[in-house]
Coordinates of C-alpha atoms and ligand atoms in Angstrom, one line a residue:
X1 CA -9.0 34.5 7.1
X2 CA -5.6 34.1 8.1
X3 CA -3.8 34.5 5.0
X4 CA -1.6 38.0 5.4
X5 CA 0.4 36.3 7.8
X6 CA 1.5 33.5 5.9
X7 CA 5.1 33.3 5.2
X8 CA 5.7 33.8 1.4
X9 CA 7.4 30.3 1.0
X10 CA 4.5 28.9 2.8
X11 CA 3.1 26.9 -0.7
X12 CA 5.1 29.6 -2.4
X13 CA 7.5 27.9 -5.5
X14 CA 11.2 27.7 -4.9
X15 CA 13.9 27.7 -7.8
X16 CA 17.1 26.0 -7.2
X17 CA 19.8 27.1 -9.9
X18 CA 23.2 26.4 -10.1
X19 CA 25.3 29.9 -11.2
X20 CA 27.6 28.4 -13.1
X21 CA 25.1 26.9 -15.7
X22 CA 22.3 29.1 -15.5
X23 CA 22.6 31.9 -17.7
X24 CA 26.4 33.6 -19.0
X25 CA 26.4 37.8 -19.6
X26 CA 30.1 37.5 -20.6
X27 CA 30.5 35.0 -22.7
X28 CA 33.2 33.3 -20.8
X29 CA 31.4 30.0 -20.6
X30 CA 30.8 30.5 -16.9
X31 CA 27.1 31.2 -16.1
X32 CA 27.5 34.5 -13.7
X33 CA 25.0 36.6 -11.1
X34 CA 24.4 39.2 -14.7
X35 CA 23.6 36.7 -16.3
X36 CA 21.0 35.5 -13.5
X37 CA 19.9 39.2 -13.0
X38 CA 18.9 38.7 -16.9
X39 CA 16.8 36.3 -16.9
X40 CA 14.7 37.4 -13.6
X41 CA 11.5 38.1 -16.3
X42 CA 11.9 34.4 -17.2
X43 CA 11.7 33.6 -13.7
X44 CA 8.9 35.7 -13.1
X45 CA 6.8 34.4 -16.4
X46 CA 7.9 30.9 -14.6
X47 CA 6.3 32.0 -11.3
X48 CA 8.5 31.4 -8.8
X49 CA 8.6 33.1 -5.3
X50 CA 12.1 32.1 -4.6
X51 CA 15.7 31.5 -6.1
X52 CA 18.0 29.2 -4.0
X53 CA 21.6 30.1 -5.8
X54 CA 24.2 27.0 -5.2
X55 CA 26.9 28.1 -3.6
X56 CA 27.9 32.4 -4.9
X57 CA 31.4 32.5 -2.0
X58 CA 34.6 32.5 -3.2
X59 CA 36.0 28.8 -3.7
X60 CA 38.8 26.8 -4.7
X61 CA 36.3 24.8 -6.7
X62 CA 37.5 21.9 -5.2
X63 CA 33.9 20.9 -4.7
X64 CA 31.9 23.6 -6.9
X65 CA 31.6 26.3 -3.8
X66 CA 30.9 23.5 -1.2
X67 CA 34.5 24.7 -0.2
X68 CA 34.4 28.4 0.9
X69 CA 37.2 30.7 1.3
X70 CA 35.1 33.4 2.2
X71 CA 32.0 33.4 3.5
X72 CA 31.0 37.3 3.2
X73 CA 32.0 37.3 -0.6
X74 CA 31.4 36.8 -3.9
X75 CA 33.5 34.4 -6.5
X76 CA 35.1 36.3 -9.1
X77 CA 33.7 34.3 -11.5
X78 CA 29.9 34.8 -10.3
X79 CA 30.9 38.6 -10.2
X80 CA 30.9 41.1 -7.3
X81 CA 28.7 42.3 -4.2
X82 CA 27.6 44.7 -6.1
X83 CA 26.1 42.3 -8.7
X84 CA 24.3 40.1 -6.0
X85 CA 23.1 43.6 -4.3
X86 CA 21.7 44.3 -7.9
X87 CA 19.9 41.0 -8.5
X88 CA 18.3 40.9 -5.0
X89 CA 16.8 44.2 -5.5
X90 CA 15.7 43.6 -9.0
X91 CA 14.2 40.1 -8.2
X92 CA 12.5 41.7 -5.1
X93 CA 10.8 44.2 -7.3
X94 CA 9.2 41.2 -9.0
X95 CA 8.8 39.8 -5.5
X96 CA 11.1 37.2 -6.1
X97 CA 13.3 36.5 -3.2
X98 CA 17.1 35.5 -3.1
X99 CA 18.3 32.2 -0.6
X100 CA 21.9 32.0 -0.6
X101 CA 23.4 28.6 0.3
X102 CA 25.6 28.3 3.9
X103 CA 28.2 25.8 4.3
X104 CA 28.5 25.3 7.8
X105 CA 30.5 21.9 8.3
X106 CA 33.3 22.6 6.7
X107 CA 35.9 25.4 5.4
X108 CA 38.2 25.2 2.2
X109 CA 42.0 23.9 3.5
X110 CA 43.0 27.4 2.1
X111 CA 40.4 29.8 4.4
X112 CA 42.3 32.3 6.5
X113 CA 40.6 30.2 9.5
X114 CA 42.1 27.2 8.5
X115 CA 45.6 28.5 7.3
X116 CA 45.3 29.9 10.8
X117 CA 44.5 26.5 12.9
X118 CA 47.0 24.5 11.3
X119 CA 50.0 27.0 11.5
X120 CA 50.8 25.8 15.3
X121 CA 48.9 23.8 17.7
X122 CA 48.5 26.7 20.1
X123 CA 47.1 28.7 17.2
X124 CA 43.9 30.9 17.9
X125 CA 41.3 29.2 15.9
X126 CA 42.9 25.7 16.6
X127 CA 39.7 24.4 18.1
X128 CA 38.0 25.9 15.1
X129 CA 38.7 22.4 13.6
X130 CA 38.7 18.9 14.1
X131 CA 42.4 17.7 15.3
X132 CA 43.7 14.1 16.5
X133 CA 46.6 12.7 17.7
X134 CA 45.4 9.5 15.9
X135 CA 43.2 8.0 12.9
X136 CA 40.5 5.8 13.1
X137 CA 39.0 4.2 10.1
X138 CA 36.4 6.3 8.8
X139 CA 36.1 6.6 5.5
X140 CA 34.9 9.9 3.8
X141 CA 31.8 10.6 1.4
X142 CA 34.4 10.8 -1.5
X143 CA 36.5 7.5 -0.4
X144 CA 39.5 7.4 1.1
X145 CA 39.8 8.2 5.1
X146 CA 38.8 10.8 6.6
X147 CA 41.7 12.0 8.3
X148 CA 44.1 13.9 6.8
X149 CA 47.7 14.1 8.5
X150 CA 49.0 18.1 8.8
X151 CA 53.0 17.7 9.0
X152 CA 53.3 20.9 10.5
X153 CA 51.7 20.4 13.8
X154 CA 51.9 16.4 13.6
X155 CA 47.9 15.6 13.9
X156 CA 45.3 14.6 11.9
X157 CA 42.3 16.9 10.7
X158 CA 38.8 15.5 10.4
X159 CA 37.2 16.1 6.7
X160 CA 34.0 14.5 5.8
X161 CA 34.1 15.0 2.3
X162 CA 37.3 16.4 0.2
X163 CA 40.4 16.3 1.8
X164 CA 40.6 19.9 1.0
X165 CA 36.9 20.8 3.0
X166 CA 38.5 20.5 6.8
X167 CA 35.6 19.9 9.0
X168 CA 34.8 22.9 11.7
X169 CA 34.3 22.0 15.0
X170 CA 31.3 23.0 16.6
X171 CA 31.7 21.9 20.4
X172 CA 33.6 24.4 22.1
X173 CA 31.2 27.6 20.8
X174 CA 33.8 29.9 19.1
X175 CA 32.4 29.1 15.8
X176 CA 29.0 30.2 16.6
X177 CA 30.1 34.3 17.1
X178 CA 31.8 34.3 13.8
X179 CA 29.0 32.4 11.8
X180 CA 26.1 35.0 13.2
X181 CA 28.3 37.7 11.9
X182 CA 28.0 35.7 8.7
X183 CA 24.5 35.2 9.1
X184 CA 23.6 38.7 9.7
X185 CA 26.0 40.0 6.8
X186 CA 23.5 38.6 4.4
X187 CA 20.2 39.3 5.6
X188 CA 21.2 42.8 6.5
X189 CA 22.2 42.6 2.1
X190 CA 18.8 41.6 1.6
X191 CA 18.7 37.7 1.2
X192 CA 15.7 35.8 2.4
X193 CA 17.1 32.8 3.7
X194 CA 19.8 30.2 3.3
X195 CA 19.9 26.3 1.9
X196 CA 21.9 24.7 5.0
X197 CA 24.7 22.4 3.7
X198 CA 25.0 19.0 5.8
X199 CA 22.7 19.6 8.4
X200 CA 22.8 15.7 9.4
X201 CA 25.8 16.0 9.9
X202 CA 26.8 19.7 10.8
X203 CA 28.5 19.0 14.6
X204 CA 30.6 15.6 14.6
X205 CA 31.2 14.7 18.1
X206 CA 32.9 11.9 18.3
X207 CA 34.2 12.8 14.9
X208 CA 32.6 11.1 12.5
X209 CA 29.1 10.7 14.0
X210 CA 26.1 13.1 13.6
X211 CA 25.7 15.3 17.3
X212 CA 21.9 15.2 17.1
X213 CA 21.5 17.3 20.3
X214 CA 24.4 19.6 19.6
X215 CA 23.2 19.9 16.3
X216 CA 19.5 20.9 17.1
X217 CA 21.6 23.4 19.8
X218 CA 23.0 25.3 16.8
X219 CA 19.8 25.5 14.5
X220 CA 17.8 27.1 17.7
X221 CA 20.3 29.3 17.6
X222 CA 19.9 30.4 14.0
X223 CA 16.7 30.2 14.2
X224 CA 16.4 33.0 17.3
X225 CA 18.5 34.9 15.1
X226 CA 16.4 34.2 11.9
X227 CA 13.4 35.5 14.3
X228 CA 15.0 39.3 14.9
X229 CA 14.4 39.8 11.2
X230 CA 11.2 40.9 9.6
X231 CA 10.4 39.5 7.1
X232 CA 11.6 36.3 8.9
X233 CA 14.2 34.6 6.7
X234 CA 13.8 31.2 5.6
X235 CA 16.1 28.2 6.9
X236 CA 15.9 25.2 4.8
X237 CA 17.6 22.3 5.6
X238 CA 20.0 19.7 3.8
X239 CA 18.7 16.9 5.9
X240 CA 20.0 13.9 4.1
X241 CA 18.5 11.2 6.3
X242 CA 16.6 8.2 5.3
X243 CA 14.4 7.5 7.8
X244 CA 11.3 10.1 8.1
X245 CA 11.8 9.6 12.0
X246 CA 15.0 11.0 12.1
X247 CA 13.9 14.2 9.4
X248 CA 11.1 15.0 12.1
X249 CA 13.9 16.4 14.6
X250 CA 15.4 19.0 12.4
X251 CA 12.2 20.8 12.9
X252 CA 12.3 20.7 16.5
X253 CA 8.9 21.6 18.1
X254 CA 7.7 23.2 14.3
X255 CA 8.8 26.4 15.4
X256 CA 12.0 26.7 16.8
X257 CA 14.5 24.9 14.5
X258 CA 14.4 24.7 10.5
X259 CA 11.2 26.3 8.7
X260 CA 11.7 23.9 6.1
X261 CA 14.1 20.0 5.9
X262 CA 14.8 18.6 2.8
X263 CA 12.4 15.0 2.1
X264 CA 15.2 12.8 0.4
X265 CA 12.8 9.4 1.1
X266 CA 9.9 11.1 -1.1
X267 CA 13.1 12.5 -3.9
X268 CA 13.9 8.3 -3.5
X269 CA 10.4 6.9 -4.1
X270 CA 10.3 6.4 -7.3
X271 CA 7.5 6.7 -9.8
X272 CA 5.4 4.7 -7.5
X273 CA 1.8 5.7 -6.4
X274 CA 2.0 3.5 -3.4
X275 CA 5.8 4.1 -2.2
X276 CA 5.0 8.2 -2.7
X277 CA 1.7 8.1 -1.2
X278 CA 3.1 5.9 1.9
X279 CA 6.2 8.6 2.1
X280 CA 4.0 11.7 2.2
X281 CA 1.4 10.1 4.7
X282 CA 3.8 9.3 7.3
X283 CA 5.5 13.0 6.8
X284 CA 2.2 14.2 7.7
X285 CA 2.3 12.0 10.2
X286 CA 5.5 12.2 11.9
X287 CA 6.6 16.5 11.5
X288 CA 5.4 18.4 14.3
X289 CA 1.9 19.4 14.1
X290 CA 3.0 23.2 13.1
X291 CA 5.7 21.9 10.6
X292 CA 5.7 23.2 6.6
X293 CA 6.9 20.3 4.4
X294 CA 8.8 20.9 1.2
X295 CA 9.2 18.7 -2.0
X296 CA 11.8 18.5 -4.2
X297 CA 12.9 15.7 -7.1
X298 CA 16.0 16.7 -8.9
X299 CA 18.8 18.8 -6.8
X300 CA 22.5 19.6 -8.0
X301 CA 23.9 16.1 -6.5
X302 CA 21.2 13.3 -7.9
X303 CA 20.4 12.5 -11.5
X304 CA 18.0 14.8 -12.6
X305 CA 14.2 13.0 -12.1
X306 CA 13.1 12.8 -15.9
X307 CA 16.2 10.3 -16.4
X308 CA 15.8 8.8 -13.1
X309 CA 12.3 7.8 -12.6
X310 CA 10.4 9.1 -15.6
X311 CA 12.5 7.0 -18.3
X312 CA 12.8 10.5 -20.4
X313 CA 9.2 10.1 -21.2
X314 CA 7.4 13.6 -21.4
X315 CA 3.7 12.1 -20.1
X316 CA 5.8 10.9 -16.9
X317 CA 7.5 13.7 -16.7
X318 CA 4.1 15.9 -16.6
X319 CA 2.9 13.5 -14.0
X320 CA 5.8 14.0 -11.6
X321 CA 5.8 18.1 -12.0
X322 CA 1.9 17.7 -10.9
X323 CA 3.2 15.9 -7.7
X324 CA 5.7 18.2 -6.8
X325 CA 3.4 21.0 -7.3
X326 CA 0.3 19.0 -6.4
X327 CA 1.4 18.5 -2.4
X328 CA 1.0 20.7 0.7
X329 CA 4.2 22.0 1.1
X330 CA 7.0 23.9 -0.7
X331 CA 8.2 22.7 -4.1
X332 CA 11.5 23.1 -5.1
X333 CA 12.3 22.9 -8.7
X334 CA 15.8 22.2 -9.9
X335 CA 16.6 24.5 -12.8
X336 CA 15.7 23.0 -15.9
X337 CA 13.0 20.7 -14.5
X338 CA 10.4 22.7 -15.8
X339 CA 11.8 21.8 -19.2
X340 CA 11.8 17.9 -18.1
X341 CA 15.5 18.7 -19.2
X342 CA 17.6 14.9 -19.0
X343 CA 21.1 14.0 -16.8
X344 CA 23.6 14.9 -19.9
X345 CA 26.3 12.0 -20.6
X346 CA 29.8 14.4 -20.0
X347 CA 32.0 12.5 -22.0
X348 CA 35.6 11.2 -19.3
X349 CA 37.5 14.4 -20.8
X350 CA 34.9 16.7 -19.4
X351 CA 34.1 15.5 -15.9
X352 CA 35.1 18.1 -13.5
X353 CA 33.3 17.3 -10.5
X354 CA 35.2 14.7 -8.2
X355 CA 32.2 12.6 -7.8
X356 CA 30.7 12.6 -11.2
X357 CA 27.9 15.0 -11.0
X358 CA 28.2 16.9 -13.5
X359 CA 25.9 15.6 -15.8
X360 CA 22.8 17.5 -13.5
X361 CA 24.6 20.8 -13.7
X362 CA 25.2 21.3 -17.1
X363 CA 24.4 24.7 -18.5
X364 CA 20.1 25.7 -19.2
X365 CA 19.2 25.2 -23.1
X366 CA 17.9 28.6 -23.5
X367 CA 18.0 28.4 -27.1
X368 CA 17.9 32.1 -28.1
X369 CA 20.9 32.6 -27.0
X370 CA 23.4 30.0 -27.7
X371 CA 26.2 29.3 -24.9
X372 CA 30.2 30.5 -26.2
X373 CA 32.7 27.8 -25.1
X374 CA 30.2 26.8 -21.9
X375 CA 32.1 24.9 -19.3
X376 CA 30.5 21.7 -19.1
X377 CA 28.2 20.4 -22.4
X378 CA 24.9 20.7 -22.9
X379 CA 22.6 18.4 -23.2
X380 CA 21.2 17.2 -26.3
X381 CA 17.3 16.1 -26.8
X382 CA 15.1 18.5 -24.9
X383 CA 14.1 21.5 -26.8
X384 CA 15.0 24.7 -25.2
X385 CA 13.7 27.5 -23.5
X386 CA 12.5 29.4 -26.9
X387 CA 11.1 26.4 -28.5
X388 CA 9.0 25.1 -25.1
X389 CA 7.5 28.4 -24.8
X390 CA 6.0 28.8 -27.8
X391 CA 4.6 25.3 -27.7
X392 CA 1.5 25.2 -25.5
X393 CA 2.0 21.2 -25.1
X394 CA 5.5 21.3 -23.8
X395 CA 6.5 20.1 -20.5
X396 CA 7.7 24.3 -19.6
X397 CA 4.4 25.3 -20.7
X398 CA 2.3 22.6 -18.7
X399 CA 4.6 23.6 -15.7
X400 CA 3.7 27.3 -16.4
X401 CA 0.4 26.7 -16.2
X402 CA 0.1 24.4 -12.8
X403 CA 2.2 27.3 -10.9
X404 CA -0.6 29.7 -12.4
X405 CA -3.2 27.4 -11.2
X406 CA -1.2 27.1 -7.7
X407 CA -1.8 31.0 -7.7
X408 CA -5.5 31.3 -8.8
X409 CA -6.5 28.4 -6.9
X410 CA -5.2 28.6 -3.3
X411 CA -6.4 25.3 -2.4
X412 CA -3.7 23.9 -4.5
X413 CA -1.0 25.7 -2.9
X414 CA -2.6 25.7 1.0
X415 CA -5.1 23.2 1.0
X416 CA -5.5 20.4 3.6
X417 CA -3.9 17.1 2.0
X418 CA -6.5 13.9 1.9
X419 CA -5.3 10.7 0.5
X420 CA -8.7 9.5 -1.5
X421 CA -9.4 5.9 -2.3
X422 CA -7.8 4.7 -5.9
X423 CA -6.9 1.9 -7.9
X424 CA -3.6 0.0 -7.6
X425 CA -1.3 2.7 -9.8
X426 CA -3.5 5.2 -8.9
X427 CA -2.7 8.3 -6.4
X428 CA -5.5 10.7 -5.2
X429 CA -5.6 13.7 -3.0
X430 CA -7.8 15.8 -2.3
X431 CA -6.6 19.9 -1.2
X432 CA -9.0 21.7 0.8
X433 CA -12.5 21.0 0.3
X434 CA -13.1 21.1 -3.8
X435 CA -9.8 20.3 -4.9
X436 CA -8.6 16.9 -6.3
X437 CA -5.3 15.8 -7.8
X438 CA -4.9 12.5 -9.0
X439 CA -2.2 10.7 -10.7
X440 CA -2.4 7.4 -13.1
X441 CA 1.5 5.8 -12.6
X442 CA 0.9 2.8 -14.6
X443 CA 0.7 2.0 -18.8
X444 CA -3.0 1.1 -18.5
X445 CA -6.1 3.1 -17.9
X446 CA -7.5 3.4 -14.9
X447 CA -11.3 3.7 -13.8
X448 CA -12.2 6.1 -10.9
X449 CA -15.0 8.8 -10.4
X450 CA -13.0 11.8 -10.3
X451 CA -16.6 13.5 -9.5
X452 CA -16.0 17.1 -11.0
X453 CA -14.6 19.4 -13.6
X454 CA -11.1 18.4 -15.1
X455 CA -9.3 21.7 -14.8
X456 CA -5.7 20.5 -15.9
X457 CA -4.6 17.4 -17.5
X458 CA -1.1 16.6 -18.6
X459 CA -2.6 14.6 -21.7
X460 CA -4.5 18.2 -22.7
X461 CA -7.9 16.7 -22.4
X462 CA -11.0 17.9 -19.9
X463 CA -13.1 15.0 -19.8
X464 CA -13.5 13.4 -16.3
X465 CA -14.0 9.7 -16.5
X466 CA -10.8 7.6 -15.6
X467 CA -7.3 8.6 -16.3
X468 CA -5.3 7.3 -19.3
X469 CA -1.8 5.5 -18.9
X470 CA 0.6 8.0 -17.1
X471 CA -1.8 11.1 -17.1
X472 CA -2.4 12.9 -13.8
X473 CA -5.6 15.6 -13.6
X474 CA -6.5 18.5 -11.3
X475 CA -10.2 18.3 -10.5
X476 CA -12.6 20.8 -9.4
X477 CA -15.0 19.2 -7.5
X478 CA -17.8 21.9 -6.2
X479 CA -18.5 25.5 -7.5
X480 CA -14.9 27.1 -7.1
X481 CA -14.1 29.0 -10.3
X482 CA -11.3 27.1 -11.6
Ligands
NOJ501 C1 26.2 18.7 0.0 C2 26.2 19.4 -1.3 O1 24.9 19.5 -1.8 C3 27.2 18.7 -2.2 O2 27.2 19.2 -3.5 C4 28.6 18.8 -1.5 O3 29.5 18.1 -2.3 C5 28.5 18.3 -0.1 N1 27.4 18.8 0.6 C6 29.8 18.8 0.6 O4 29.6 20.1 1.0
CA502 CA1 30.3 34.5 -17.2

């Protein structure tokens, strides 16, 4: 058997949460790294392997943390080294590891680097960024161009997104030194990886256009670096790119770039047996032969999936969280997700976020504890964290319950992935050799031989001949104990 060896995010369960709206031990309507640290037994009852934390540095705000004006910090408002120190210890006693989340493209306007490169255009760290005599007409992510004039030195900066994230320039080489010093800051603190921010688009050269070669340079790089730890930290990928073909080089040869790249065409299928089933095949297909996948459905910039594709409806909502957790791969669950938690409606005079995304980040229903003055509303129509676990048909429940399974039954989690024959709406998989997953994405029943043991079923019910309307089953299909 070759299982000691396996990475523990290998099939393991990652947790996205976003600090700010996770959990608040001060009661300043802020969710904080305490407050995290508090809930880790949650976490653990949940069965997740992993945390991914959205952005912990010290920011402006400007964009949520996606601006950094420190990168070997901790915001003020999360609370202090010492509190991340504390929660990656505790969570690692429950074998719960911490990925922190690296923003590499760009800077805050007001880190030292860049209050350094715009003071004089011999300044040190000049090259650090992206400077122009002259504008062209790109536009940025958030509208408007993507030049910004500096008066001071009489050029124009490059900035993808906000006009106060100045993108870093990585031709030229000086940037790499001081981002391994980053690097190795953290996983000498303990964390087990990093969520890479923008890695479509992390070296610009011309500006404006995605360095594919310079930027499979750099993740060889971090990777080499990744490779002097042991354990071997994890590098996952924001790898916003449409066309599978294109995801495929962000793993290099499978071994020597990302361990993991975000799927956004499988987040983008829809509820759709065929469009998913197409989008997983050709994944298969098209990573490098050594390649780990990963899943994900809801992140912190998308509306969350039960509003998106599952029309709030809880049976739908079952049937995508035994997808996610039904594939070879890693699954990433969004905070919340496991409570099929909906995008909340933030009413104009509470909109923070400059592109209107706060309605995925708003603070976790825990329900036992009620949030004081939170900073953007909950949501309303989901029952919270209390009332879902003491109801054995909930949506947190269910989710409980197919981790567990993922655990007991390591076909689920490691198994081979087999696309089985299936009626139009229908998706089927087989994991392994005795393992079947199979999903009913349409209003009617369906008829199919699901030829063993029904060992999970979002509807509740065990026995195996065809699926009702929006159900999806786990099936044992030989003499496994289930
Ligand atoms: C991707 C992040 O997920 C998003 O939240 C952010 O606004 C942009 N990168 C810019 O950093
Ligand atoms: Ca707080």
């Amino acid at each position: 058997m070759l299982t000691s060896r396996r990475p523990w995010w290998q099939g393991g369960v990652l947790y996205q949460l976003y600090p700010r709206s996770f959990a608040d031990s001060n009661d300043d309507g802020v969710g904080d790294l305490a407050g995290i640290r508090g809930r880790l037994d949650y976490l653990g009852w949940l069965g997740v392997d992993g945390i991914w934390l959205n952005p912990t540095f010290p920011s402006p705000n400007e964009d949520w943390g996606y601006d950094v004006s420190d990168y070997c910090d901790v915001h003020p408002e999360l609370g202090t080294l010492a509190d991340l120190d504390g929660l990656i210890a505790e969570a690692g006693d429950r074998d719960i590891r911490i990925l922190l989340d690296l923003v590499p493209a760009h800077t805050s306007d007001r880190h030292e680097w860049f209050l350094d490169s715009r003071s004089s255009r011999a300044a040190q760290k000049r090259r650090w960024y992206i400077w122009r005599d002259e504008a062209d007409d790109q536009l940025s992510v958030f509208g408007g161009s993507a030049w910004a004039y500096d008066e001071t030195t009489g050029q124009y900066y490059h900035h993808r997104f906000l006009l106060e994230q100045p993108d870093l320039n990585w031709i030229g080489g000086e940037m790499r030194d001081a981002f391994d010093d980053i690097l190795r800051f953290w996983f000498d603190r303990g964390v087990a990886g990093f969520r890479i921010d923008v890695v479509h688009a992390l070296v610009k050269d011309p500006p404006g256009h995605a360095n594919l070669p310079a930027i499979n340079d750099v993740l060889r790089h971090w990777r080499a670096l990744a490779n002097e730890y042991e354990p071997q930290p994890l590098l996952i990928g924001e790898t916003w790119v449409m066309e599978l073909e294109k995801l495929a080089a962000f793993y290099g040869n499978g071994s020597d770039q990302l361990h993991l790249a975000f799927n956004f065409p499988f987040m983008f299928a829809g509820l759709d047996a065929g469009a998913l089933a197409g989008v997983v095949r050709r994944t298969e297909e098209l990573m490098p032969p050594d390649a780990s996948l990963v899943w994900a459905l809801s992140n912190h910039d998308v509306v969350r999936f039960p509003t998106r594709i599952c029309e709030e409806d809880d049976a739908r909502v079952k049937c995508a969280l035994v997808i996610l957790l039904g594939l070879p791969g890693t699954p990433v669950l969004y905070y919340g997700d496991e409570l099929g938690l909906h995008q909340v409606q933030v009413p104009d005079d509470r909109v923070l976020d400059v592109h209107g995304r706060d309605g995925a980040r708003t603070p976790m229903p825990w329900g036992d504890v009620d949030w004081q003055a939170p900073w953007l509303p909950l949501g309303e129509g989901v029952a919270s964290v209390a009332v879902q676990r003491e109801d054995p048909s909930s949506i947190l429940s269910f989710c409980r319950e197919l981790i567990a399974l993922r655990r007991r039954r390591t076909e689920l989690s490691h198994g081979r992935y087999e696309q089985l024959d299936a009626p139009a709406g229908v998706w089927a998989w087989r994991r392994g050799q005795e393992t079947v997953v199979a999903i009913n994405l349409t209003a009617q029943p369906a008829q199919l031989d699901l030829g063993g043991e029904v060992i999970l079923s979002t509807s509740g019910r065990r026995e195996s001949r065809g699926l009702g309307p929006w159900e999806g089953v786990v099936v044992s299909t030989g003499r496994m104990s289930p």
